Tab-separated table of C-alpha atoms and ligand atoms in Angstrom:
chain	number	residue	atom	x	y	z
O	197	MET	CA	23.447	13.040	79.516
O	198	LEU	CA	27.126	13.666	80.226
O	199	PRO	CA	28.049	13.226	83.937
O	200	ILE	CA	28.140	16.611	85.691
O	201	ASP	CA	31.573	16.017	87.292
O	202	PHE	CA	32.945	15.184	83.854
O	203	ILE	CA	31.621	18.487	82.465
O	204	ASP	CA	33.214	20.337	85.423
O	205	ASN	CA	36.575	18.681	84.731
O	206	MET	CA	36.386	19.467	81.032
O	207	SER	CA	35.336	23.064	81.734
O	208	ASN	CA	38.514	23.532	83.797
O	209	GLN	CA	40.544	22.012	80.983
O	210	LEU	CA	38.923	23.652	77.958
O	211	GLY	CA	37.457	26.966	79.215
O	212	GLY	CA	35.706	28.665	76.290
O	213	GLU	CA	35.940	25.558	74.098
O	214	LEU	CA	33.600	23.543	76.343
O	215	ASP	CA	30.432	24.102	74.274
O	216	ALA	CA	32.123	23.072	71.026
O	217	PHE	CA	33.507	19.989	72.786
O	218	CYS	CA	30.095	18.951	74.200
O	219	GLN	CA	28.514	19.548	70.788
O	220	ALA	CA	31.127	17.268	69.163
O	221	LEU	CA	30.347	14.537	71.713
O	222	SER	CA	26.684	14.625	70.659
O	223	GLU	CA	27.591	13.936	67.024
O	224	PRO	CA	28.178	10.482	65.522
O	225	ALA	CA	31.688	9.054	65.762
O	226	VAL	CA	33.949	9.473	62.725
O	227	VAL	CA	34.430	6.320	60.604
O	228	SER	CA	37.906	5.530	59.341
O	229	ILE	CA	40.026	2.636	58.099
O	230	ARG	CA	43.725	1.903	57.782
O	231	LEU	CA	44.959	-0.009	54.753
O	232	ASN	CA	47.291	-2.954	54.926
O	233	ASP	CA	50.182	-3.091	52.466
O	234	LYS	CA	49.068	-6.553	51.306
O	235	LEU	CA	47.939	-5.049	48.014
O	236	PRO	CA	48.598	-1.892	46.029
O	237	LYS	CA	46.142	0.719	47.329
O	238	GLN	CA	44.330	1.208	44.037
O	239	GLN	CA	43.470	-2.487	43.942
O	240	LEU	CA	41.612	-2.305	47.194
O	241	ASP	CA	37.871	-2.388	47.105
O	242	VAL	CA	37.766	-0.267	50.230
O	243	MET	CA	38.978	2.661	48.158
O	244	ALA	CA	35.511	2.713	46.658
O	245	TYR	CA	34.226	3.928	50.047
O	246	THR	CA	36.431	6.956	50.087
O	247	SER	CA	38.421	9.431	48.028
O	248	PRO	CA	42.060	10.502	48.224
O	249	SER	CA	41.112	13.908	49.650
O	250	GLU	CA	39.819	12.083	52.689
O	251	ARG	CA	43.258	10.947	53.783
O	252	ILE	CA	43.979	11.263	57.515
O	253	PRO	CA	46.830	13.783	57.751
O	254	TRP	CA	49.104	12.056	60.309
O	255	THR	CA	49.247	8.662	58.561
O	256	ASP	CA	50.059	7.408	55.065
O	257	ASP	CA	47.526	4.574	55.223
O	258	GLY	CA	44.440	5.976	56.949
O	259	TYR	CA	41.243	7.240	55.283
O	260	TYR	CA	38.012	8.810	56.516
O	261	LEU	CA	34.807	7.240	55.199
O	262	SER	CA	31.690	9.266	54.566
O	263	GLU	CA	29.450	6.541	56.012
O	264	ARG	CA	29.719	3.291	57.940
O	265	PRO	CA	29.400	0.342	55.543
O	266	ARG	CA	28.504	-3.144	56.825
O	267	PHE	CA	32.139	-4.053	57.284
O	268	THR	CA	31.335	-7.607	58.390
O	269	LEU	CA	29.938	-8.336	54.933
O	270	ASP	CA	33.108	-7.227	53.146
O	271	PRO	CA	35.445	-10.205	52.499
O	272	MET	CA	38.379	-7.781	52.130
O	273	LEU	CA	38.121	-7.002	55.852
O	274	HIS	CA	38.386	-10.712	56.722
O	275	ALA	CA	41.300	-11.082	54.332
O	276	GLY	CA	43.182	-8.471	56.387
O	277	CYS	CA	43.280	-5.825	53.654
O	278	TYR	CA	42.296	-3.077	56.096
O	279	TYR	CA	41.444	-2.473	59.744
O	280	VAL	CA	38.563	-0.347	60.992
O	281	GLN	CA	40.264	2.080	63.346
O	282	ASP	CA	39.728	5.441	64.958
O	283	ALA	CA	41.722	8.125	63.128
O	284	SER	CA	43.333	9.507	66.296
O	285	SER	CA	44.870	6.107	67.158
O	286	MET	CA	46.723	6.139	63.825
O	287	PHE	CA	48.917	8.918	65.236
O	288	LEU	CA	51.032	6.032	66.561
O	289	GLU	CA	52.399	5.619	63.016
O	290	TYR	CA	53.736	9.207	63.111
O	291	VAL	CA	55.401	8.587	66.482
O	292	LEU	CA	57.017	5.363	65.263
O	293	LYS	CA	58.347	7.005	62.104
O	294	THR	CA	59.959	9.725	64.238
O	295	PHE	CA	61.479	7.670	67.042
O	296	VAL	CA	61.520	3.913	66.395
O	297	ASP	CA	63.919	2.033	64.077
O	298	LYS	CA	62.409	-0.590	61.832
O	299	ASP	CA	64.711	-3.275	63.210
O	300	SER	CA	63.532	-2.804	66.800
O	301	VAL	CA	62.184	-5.364	69.237
O	302	VAL	CA	58.896	-3.915	70.468
O	303	LEU	CA	56.430	-4.883	73.201
O	304	ASP	CA	52.775	-3.875	72.860
O	305	LEU	CA	51.763	-4.640	76.436
O	306	CYS	CA	47.975	-4.009	76.372
O	307	ALA	CA	47.349	-5.046	72.803
O	308	ALA	CA	43.843	-6.505	72.295
O	309	PRO	CA	42.008	-6.300	69.964
O	310	GLY	CA	45.154	-5.346	68.059
O	311	GLY	CA	44.551	-2.055	66.216
O	312	LYS	CA	47.814	-0.491	67.362
O	313	SER	CA	49.663	-3.798	66.992
O	314	THR	CA	48.790	-3.821	63.291
O	315	ILE	CA	50.427	-0.358	63.020
O	316	LEU	CA	53.488	-1.586	64.910
O	317	SER	CA	53.847	-4.720	62.813
O	318	GLN	CA	53.483	-2.717	59.584
O	319	HIS	CA	56.148	-0.243	60.752
O	320	LEU	CA	58.635	-2.963	61.707
O	321	SER	CA	58.079	-4.931	58.463
O	322	ASP	CA	60.380	-7.947	58.185
O	323	LYS	CA	63.285	-6.420	60.097
O	324	GLY	CA	61.909	-6.169	63.616
O	325	LEU	CA	59.950	-8.246	66.082
O	326	LEU	CA	56.696	-7.358	67.816
O	327	VAL	CA	55.467	-9.038	70.980
O	328	SER	CA	51.737	-8.314	71.262
O	329	ASN	CA	50.524	-9.120	74.734
O	330	GLU	CA	47.085	-9.197	76.294
O	331	VAL	CA	46.537	-10.082	79.939
O	332	VAL	CA	42.760	-10.674	79.702
O	333	ARG	CA	42.200	-14.200	78.458
O	334	GLN	CA	38.901	-13.647	76.604
O	335	ARG	CA	40.525	-10.843	74.581
O	336	VAL	CA	43.718	-12.574	73.535
O	337	PHE	CA	42.095	-14.781	70.865
O	338	VAL	CA	40.769	-11.854	68.832
O	339	LEU	CA	44.227	-10.296	69.076
O	340	SER	CA	45.828	-13.415	67.652
O	341	GLU	CA	43.174	-13.579	64.900
O	342	ASN	CA	43.712	-9.942	63.901
O	343	MET	CA	47.481	-10.321	63.806
O	344	GLN	CA	47.276	-13.456	61.660
O	345	LYS	CA	44.912	-11.704	59.254
O	346	TRP	CA	47.255	-8.724	59.021
O	347	GLY	CA	49.742	-11.205	57.616
O	348	ASN	CA	53.179	-10.113	58.823
O	349	GLY	CA	55.184	-12.947	60.329
O	350	ASN	CA	57.043	-10.570	62.644
O	351	CYS	CA	54.654	-10.928	65.576
O	352	VAL	CA	54.336	-13.157	68.639
O	353	VAL	CA	51.068	-13.011	70.567
O	354	THR	CA	51.379	-13.654	74.297
O	355	HIS	CA	49.048	-13.797	77.288
O	356	ASN	CA	51.116	-12.762	80.312
O	357	LYS	CA	51.205	-10.296	83.206
O	358	PRO	CA	53.280	-7.101	82.798
O	359	ALA	CA	55.726	-8.075	85.588
O	360	GLU	CA	56.678	-11.294	83.775
O	361	PHE	CA	58.290	-9.275	80.980
O	362	ALA	CA	60.410	-7.347	83.472
O	363	GLN	CA	61.424	-10.527	85.291
O	364	LYS	CA	62.120	-12.789	82.324
O	365	LEU	CA	63.140	-10.273	79.640
O	366	PRO	CA	64.957	-7.429	81.416
O	367	SER	CA	66.310	-4.705	79.105
O	368	VAL	CA	65.270	-6.586	75.965
O	369	PHE	CA	62.808	-4.184	74.310
O	370	ASP	CA	63.894	-1.158	72.246
O	371	CYS	CA	60.369	0.225	72.474
O	372	MET	CA	57.244	-0.437	74.519
O	373	LEU	CA	53.703	0.731	73.937
O	374	VAL	CA	51.424	0.869	76.967
O	375	ASP	CA	47.959	1.669	75.599
O	376	ALA	CA	46.541	1.512	79.072
O	377	PRO	CA	43.096	0.456	80.314
O	378	CYS	CA	41.487	3.789	81.261
O	379	SER	CA	38.220	5.535	82.127
O	380	GLY	CA	37.423	5.802	78.403
O	381	GLU	CA	36.111	9.393	78.241
O	382	GLY	CA	37.281	9.599	74.646
O	383	MET	CA	34.908	6.754	73.750
O	384	PHE	CA	31.747	8.444	75.105
O	385	ARG	CA	30.198	8.937	71.676
O	386	LYS	CA	31.187	5.472	70.451
O	387	ASP	CA	30.257	3.433	73.484
O	388	GLU	CA	27.370	4.341	75.816
O	389	LYS	CA	28.676	2.002	78.506
O	390	ALA	CA	31.773	4.199	78.906
O	391	GLN	CA	29.491	7.031	80.099
O	392	GLU	CA	27.518	4.794	82.466
O	393	GLN	CA	30.686	3.434	84.091
O	394	TRP	CA	32.328	6.847	84.478
O	395	SER	CA	32.942	8.240	87.993
O	396	LEU	CA	35.612	10.311	89.773
O	397	PRO	CA	36.675	7.336	91.991
O	398	ASN	CA	37.048	5.237	88.827
O	399	ILE	CA	39.538	7.770	87.436
O	400	GLN	CA	41.639	7.382	90.598
O	401	MET	CA	41.398	3.595	90.356
O	402	CYS	CA	42.490	3.675	86.685
O	403	ALA	CA	45.449	5.981	87.473
O	404	LYS	CA	46.603	3.642	90.265
O	405	ARG	CA	46.404	0.672	87.908
O	406	GLN	CA	48.243	2.567	85.132
O	407	LYS	CA	51.127	3.323	87.517
O	408	GLU	CA	51.259	-0.320	88.629
O	409	ILE	CA	51.318	-1.590	85.042
O	410	LEU	CA	54.098	0.830	84.067
O	411	ALA	CA	56.220	0.175	87.159
O	412	ASN	CA	55.794	-3.588	86.757
O	413	VAL	CA	56.891	-3.669	83.106
O	414	TRP	CA	59.514	-0.893	83.232
O	415	ASP	CA	62.618	-3.090	83.613
O	416	ALA	CA	61.852	-4.840	80.321
O	417	LEU	CA	62.673	-1.593	78.458
O	418	LYS	CA	66.335	-1.097	77.483
O	419	PRO	CA	68.126	1.977	78.843
O	420	GLY	CA	67.684	4.563	76.085
O	421	GLY	CA	64.551	2.732	74.888
O	422	ILE	CA	61.299	4.458	73.845
O	423	MET	CA	58.150	4.286	75.964
O	424	ILE	CA	54.910	5.257	74.245
O	425	TYR	CA	52.070	5.785	76.698
O	426	SER	CA	48.493	6.287	75.557
O	427	THR	CA	44.902	6.359	76.763
O	428	CYS	CA	41.539	7.179	75.234
O	429	THR	CA	40.554	9.534	78.025
O	430	PHE	CA	40.740	13.311	78.574
O	431	ASN	CA	41.433	13.847	82.292
O	432	GLN	CA	44.919	14.883	83.384
O	433	THR	CA	45.067	12.331	86.218
O	434	GLU	CA	45.394	9.465	83.738
O	435	ASN	CA	47.403	11.416	81.183
O	436	GLU	CA	49.897	14.189	82.032
O	437	GLN	CA	50.183	13.025	85.644
O	438	ILE	CA	51.084	9.500	84.513
O	439	THR	CA	53.561	10.825	81.944
O	440	ARG	CA	55.226	12.824	84.744
O	441	PHE	CA	55.227	9.702	86.927
O	442	ILE	CA	57.118	7.827	84.190
O	443	ALA	CA	59.574	10.690	83.782
O	444	ARG	CA	60.273	11.372	87.455
O	445	ASP	CA	59.669	8.111	89.309
O	446	LEU	CA	60.749	5.593	86.670
O	447	GLY	CA	63.414	7.773	85.035
O	448	ALA	CA	62.838	9.054	81.496
O	449	ASP	CA	62.883	12.197	79.369
O	450	ILE	CA	59.677	13.392	77.707
O	451	LEU	CA	60.159	13.696	73.930
O	452	GLN	CA	58.567	16.135	71.485
O	453	LEU	CA	57.402	15.851	67.901
O	454	ASN	CA	57.021	18.418	65.147
O	455	ILE	CA	53.291	18.711	64.553
O	456	PRO	CA	51.736	20.998	61.937
O	457	GLN	CA	49.312	23.339	63.705
O	458	GLN	CA	46.537	22.671	61.196
O	459	TRP	CA	46.224	19.067	62.393
O	460	GLY	CA	44.437	20.409	65.487
O	461	ILE	CA	46.418	18.298	67.979
O	462	VAL	CA	47.049	19.947	71.371
O	463	HIS	CA	50.535	19.559	72.864
O	464	THR	CA	50.945	19.340	76.648
O	465	ASP	CA	53.335	16.779	78.176
O	466	GLY	CA	51.866	14.573	75.476
O	467	TYR	CA	49.586	14.897	72.460
O	468	ARG	CA	45.861	15.421	72.948
O	469	PHE	CA	43.145	14.655	70.411
O	470	TYR	CA	39.819	16.409	71.040
O	471	PRO	CA	36.822	15.639	68.798
O	472	HIS	CA	35.877	19.329	68.410
O	473	ARG	CA	39.362	20.186	67.081
O	474	LEU	CA	39.894	17.343	64.634
O	475	ARG	CA	38.139	14.390	63.019
O	476	GLY	CA	38.780	11.569	65.468
O	477	GLU	CA	37.933	10.283	68.925
O	478	GLY	CA	39.559	11.326	72.200
O	479	LEU	CA	43.154	10.177	72.591
O	480	TYR	CA	46.234	11.057	74.607
O	481	MET	CA	49.712	9.869	73.625
O	482	SER	CA	53.097	10.709	75.124
O	483	VAL	CA	56.588	9.576	74.165
O	484	LEU	CA	59.515	9.194	76.550
O	485	ARG	CA	63.086	7.948	76.378
O	486	LYS	CA	64.269	5.838	79.315
O	487	HIS	CA	67.419	7.298	80.865
O	488	LYS	CA	70.470	5.783	79.201
O	489	THR	CA	72.191	5.582	82.563
O	490	ALA	CA	69.424	3.434	84.072
O	491	TYR	CA	70.635	0.279	85.803
O	492	SER	CA	70.192	-2.631	83.453
O	493	ASP	CA	70.151	-6.264	84.404
O	494	SER	CA	70.014	-7.656	80.893
O	495	ILE	CA	69.540	-11.275	79.919
O	496	ARG	CA	71.428	-13.520	77.533
O	497	ILE	CA	68.946	-15.341	75.336
O	498	PRO	CA	70.293	-18.885	74.901
O	499	PRO	CA	71.160	-19.730	71.270
O	500	LEU	CA	69.061	-22.326	69.480
O	501	PRO	CA	70.197	-25.934	69.718
O	502	ARG	CA	71.830	-27.352	66.619
O	503	ARG	CA	69.535	-27.394	63.608
O	504	ARG	CA	67.208	-30.379	63.562
O	505	HIS	CA	66.009	-32.224	60.491
O	506	ILE	CA	62.795	-30.682	59.086
O	507	THR	CA	60.431	-33.115	57.415
O	508	ASP	CA	59.429	-31.970	53.887
O	509	GLU	CA	61.548	-28.845	54.284
O	510	SER	CA	61.958	-28.017	50.597
O	511	LEU	CA	58.215	-28.391	49.944
O	512	LEU	CA	57.359	-26.161	52.918
O	513	ARG	CA	59.914	-23.533	51.947
O	514	SER	CA	58.571	-23.490	48.381
O	515	TRP	CA	55.362	-21.961	49.802
O	516	LEU	CA	57.320	-18.924	51.044
O	517	GLN	CA	58.388	-15.842	49.097
O	518	HIS	CA	61.627	-15.399	51.092
O	519	PRO	CA	62.380	-18.923	52.294
O	520	GLU	CA	65.763	-17.947	53.761
O	521	GLN	CA	64.152	-15.412	56.120
O	522	TRP	CA	62.231	-18.026	58.084
O	523	HIS	CA	63.208	-20.479	60.782
O	524	LEU	CA	60.947	-23.530	60.635
O	525	ARG	CA	59.853	-24.828	64.010
O	526	GLN	CA	58.472	-28.313	63.716
O	527	THR	CA	56.647	-30.462	66.238
O	528	GLU	CA	55.316	-33.902	65.363
O	529	ARG	CA	52.231	-32.422	63.688
O	530	PHE	CA	52.723	-28.704	63.087
O	531	THR	CA	55.307	-26.531	61.353
O	532	VAL	CA	55.446	-22.835	62.156
O	533	ALA	CA	57.517	-20.199	60.310
O	534	LEU	CA	59.360	-17.807	62.641
O	535	PRO	CA	61.493	-14.813	61.652
O	536	ALA	CA	64.987	-16.356	61.402
O	537	ARG	CA	66.824	-13.358	62.818
O	538	TYR	CA	64.748	-13.536	66.035
O	539	ALA	CA	64.434	-17.320	66.264
O	540	ASP	CA	66.351	-17.526	69.590
O	541	LEU	CA	64.154	-14.892	71.202
O	542	VAL	CA	60.945	-16.470	69.890
O	543	GLU	CA	62.012	-19.900	71.172
O	544	TYR	CA	62.702	-18.268	74.548
O	545	LEU	CA	59.185	-16.774	74.476
O	546	TYR	CA	57.713	-20.207	73.703
O	547	ALA	CA	59.588	-21.658	76.669
O	548	HIS	CA	58.840	-18.962	79.278
O	549	PHE	CA	55.611	-17.233	78.210
O	550	THR	CA	52.093	-18.240	77.183
O	551	CYS	CA	52.329	-17.898	73.386
O	552	LEU	CA	49.125	-18.031	71.391
O	553	SER	CA	50.730	-17.584	68.018
O	554	ALA	CA	54.171	-16.768	66.652
O	555	GLY	CA	55.194	-16.026	63.085
O	556	PHE	CA	52.616	-17.930	61.078
O	557	GLY	CA	51.367	-21.495	60.981
O	558	LEU	CA	52.733	-23.148	57.857
O	559	SER	CA	51.468	-26.707	57.821
O	560	GLU	CA	49.898	-29.624	59.603
O	561	LEU	CA	51.127	-33.143	58.909
O	562	ARG	CA	48.230	-35.566	58.472
O	563	GLY	CA	49.273	-39.058	57.506
O	564	ARG	CA	52.151	-38.366	55.153
O	565	THR	CA	50.766	-35.180	53.678
O	566	GLN	CA	51.600	-31.615	54.678
O	567	HIS	CA	48.404	-29.555	54.753
O	568	PRO	CA	48.909	-25.780	54.559
O	569	GLN	CA	47.444	-23.929	57.544
O	570	HIS	CA	44.981	-21.072	57.330
O	571	SER	CA	47.546	-18.666	58.750
O	572	LEU	CA	49.713	-19.252	55.644
O	573	SER	CA	46.836	-18.115	53.405
O	574	MET	CA	46.713	-14.824	55.347
O	575	SER	CA	50.469	-14.340	55.256
O	576	LYS	CA	52.212	-11.854	52.964
O	577	GLU	CA	54.820	-14.596	52.489
O	578	LEU	CA	52.420	-16.957	50.710
O	579	VAL	CA	53.392	-18.013	47.184
O	580	ALA	CA	49.848	-18.351	45.853
O	581	LYS	CA	50.907	-19.956	42.578
O	582	GLN	CA	52.005	-23.079	44.472
O	583	PHE	CA	48.313	-23.824	45.000
O	584	CYS	CA	45.406	-24.267	42.704
O	585	THR	CA	43.484	-21.002	43.026
O	586	VAL	CA	39.728	-20.486	42.689
O	587	GLU	CA	38.199	-17.002	42.558
O	588	LEU	CA	34.870	-16.619	44.423
O	589	ASP	CA	31.969	-14.277	43.827
O	590	LEU	CA	30.641	-12.249	46.778
O	591	PRO	CA	27.819	-14.604	47.931
O	592	THR	CA	30.115	-17.653	47.817
O	593	ALA	CA	32.915	-15.762	49.576
O	594	LEU	CA	30.506	-14.830	52.388
O	595	ASP	CA	29.262	-18.424	52.689
O	596	TYR	CA	32.883	-19.545	52.910
O	597	LEU	CA	33.558	-16.971	55.662
O	598	ARG	CA	30.469	-18.218	57.507
O	599	ALA	CA	32.157	-21.651	57.464
O	600	GLN	CA	29.199	-23.032	55.495
O	601	ALA	CA	29.320	-25.696	52.809
O	602	ILE	CA	30.072	-24.277	49.364
O	603	SER	CA	30.269	-25.894	45.975
O	604	LEU	CA	32.764	-24.945	43.276
O	605	GLU	CA	31.622	-25.812	39.786
O	606	ASN	CA	34.348	-26.559	37.247
O	607	ALA	CA	37.082	-26.297	39.899
O	608	PRO	CA	39.722	-29.015	40.130
O	609	LYS	CA	39.393	-31.601	42.882
O	610	GLY	CA	41.628	-31.524	45.954
O	611	LEU	CA	43.077	-28.642	47.936
O	612	VAL	CA	42.269	-25.181	46.559
O	613	LEU	CA	43.208	-21.676	47.644
O	614	LEU	CA	40.098	-19.486	47.545
O	615	THR	CA	40.412	-15.836	46.606
O	616	TYR	CA	38.071	-12.865	46.436
O	617	LYS	CA	39.129	-10.040	44.082
O	618	SER	CA	42.436	-11.937	43.877
O	619	VAL	CA	43.069	-11.723	47.634
O	620	PRO	CA	43.424	-15.068	49.474
O	621	LEU	CA	40.593	-15.906	51.888
O	622	GLY	CA	41.683	-19.415	52.901
O	623	PHE	CA	41.776	-23.048	51.807
O	624	ALA	CA	39.089	-25.602	50.998
O	625	LYS	CA	39.130	-29.200	49.839
O	626	ASN	CA	37.048	-29.694	46.730
O	627	ILE	CA	35.473	-33.146	46.747
O	628	GLY	CA	33.403	-32.726	43.577
O	629	ASN	CA	29.768	-31.984	44.354
O	630	HIS	CA	30.765	-29.983	47.433
O	631	CYS	CA	33.773	-28.624	49.325
O	632	ASN	CA	35.164	-29.210	52.796
O	633	ASN	CA	35.312	-25.700	54.155
O	634	LEU	CA	38.649	-25.287	55.979
O	635	TYR	CA	37.966	-21.760	57.286
O	636	PRO	CA	38.691	-21.602	61.057
O	637	ASN	CA	35.352	-22.216	62.737
O	638	GLU	CA	36.081	-19.804	65.601
O	639	TRP	CA	36.647	-16.955	63.096
O	640	ARG	CA	33.451	-17.483	61.138
O	641	ILE	CA	31.144	-14.517	60.582
O	642	ARG	CA	27.812	-14.910	62.252
O	643	ILE	CA	25.465	-12.524	60.447
O	644	ALA	CA	23.265	-13.146	57.451
O	645	ASN	CA	23.268	-11.054	54.280
O	646	SER	CA	20.595	-8.500	55.101
S	972	LIG	N1	45.936	-1.331	72.172
S	972	LIG	C1	44.640	-1.894	71.881
S	972	LIG	C2	44.285	-1.609	70.450
S	972	LIG	O1	44.819	-0.661	69.859
S	972	LIG	O2	43.472	-2.360	69.869
S	972	LIG	C3	43.577	-1.409	72.862
S	972	LIG	C4	43.968	-1.651	74.284
S	972	LIG	S1	42.771	-1.228	75.479
S	972	LIG	C5	42.828	0.477	75.514
S	972	LIG	C6	43.560	-1.698	76.962
S	972	LIG	C7	43.845	-3.161	77.126
S	972	LIG	O3	44.462	-3.374	78.410
S	972	LIG	C8	42.611	-4.051	77.108
S	972	LIG	O4	42.747	-5.040	76.105
S	972	LIG	C9	42.575	-4.673	78.488
S	972	LIG	O5	42.112	-6.004	78.476
S	972	LIG	C10	44.016	-4.601	78.939
S	972	LIG	N2	44.176	-4.589	80.409
S	972	LIG	C11	43.197	-4.533	81.355
S	972	LIG	N3	43.747	-4.596	82.589
S	972	LIG	C12	45.070	-4.708	82.424
S	972	LIG	C13	46.171	-4.830	83.340
S	972	LIG	N4	45.978	-4.831	84.660
S	972	LIG	N5	47.414	-4.947	82.824
S	972	LIG	C14	47.615	-4.924	81.485
S	972	LIG	N6	46.609	-4.803	80.589
S	972	LIG	C15	45.352	-4.699	81.045
């Protein structure tokens, strides 16, 4: 049963549309996926779930599915070929294409589990840098995992408070996304807990927190920079009122997009997604430009110290498709590949923030041998032909992803790159009668076949 105060609020907002809205909330949530550009679309197994007519109108990469498959048992999901995401959230891609250059430095402040960060990293490609931050510790690991699987090296995952970005990186970001923690009304049909936890005082508490988050991080945005604010709730207190707070109290202009009417999106001070008007969950998104005249206390990122010797550099670079685009950061044991054009900024992040991952892990030195890291196998930069590749069938691929022992008949001994439908899943060491499974234990899937 929907809370009565919620129905009252929605009645004021929707008038004669209330019944259609309540009816939509009683129906199952829409299932949709967004494809990675790791592979040509037609090669993707996920296309078997859908058909081209089911494309989501406001994105080039999103598709509706007619049913919910057991995603966990699809190796392509674990290989980062697609992300299971609500269709409404994919509207971010449309906003980015309209307002955000591909060579921007972007902060995704409330990023876990990473759905919108995968859109941001795909938009920026190899020209920009994304800092994906999550303040809640238990949630930051899944964010890092999802970003590594997505496979772009243009992302740094951090675990810091909003104010730290304003203090340590003033006027550094060209764009910020604040996908704020909210009362979650738009998730009512996906998540029963959202209904149980709903109350009018909670809306006020969420709005207070949203203002604090925005005020605390605001100075990190460059004058003239783009702020994208979003929630998955319907009430105006957490949506239009917060957008107006950004505009008036922090100092920004609200921006508008051209939206075809047939998409069913409602324009207020932002863009509203209602489940009775379109196929997607509840979402609100607004876009603002920080006043160009805003006071800016910018920071000079110190340049990197003179280039140090990199052990086994030519071997490590031979694993990369564009070796010149990567700065190799080497500690005694590990080598990480960072986007060369942002190496100073990433080093600064390492020094002043809690970084969980940056770029992608390239290798671990054990004894005298460089062992490729799992993150390399997920990366779009991987040169697969540098490794001996073994194609797996579905049951063996799933055993590998469960971090179980597998055996590879007729495969060469030593390090092998395992693939499923030609997409890399990770590395293993073939000993002969069995394999050492090198899949990250903390990522392993935990459900059986049926
Ligand atoms: N953007 C994410 C995505 O697309 O996958 C979803 C983000 S979710 C709506 C909001 C996030 O804000 C949660 O991960 C939550 O842990 C985080 N959060 C909670 N309290 C916060 C705070 N005080 N400051 C910043 N982030 C917070």
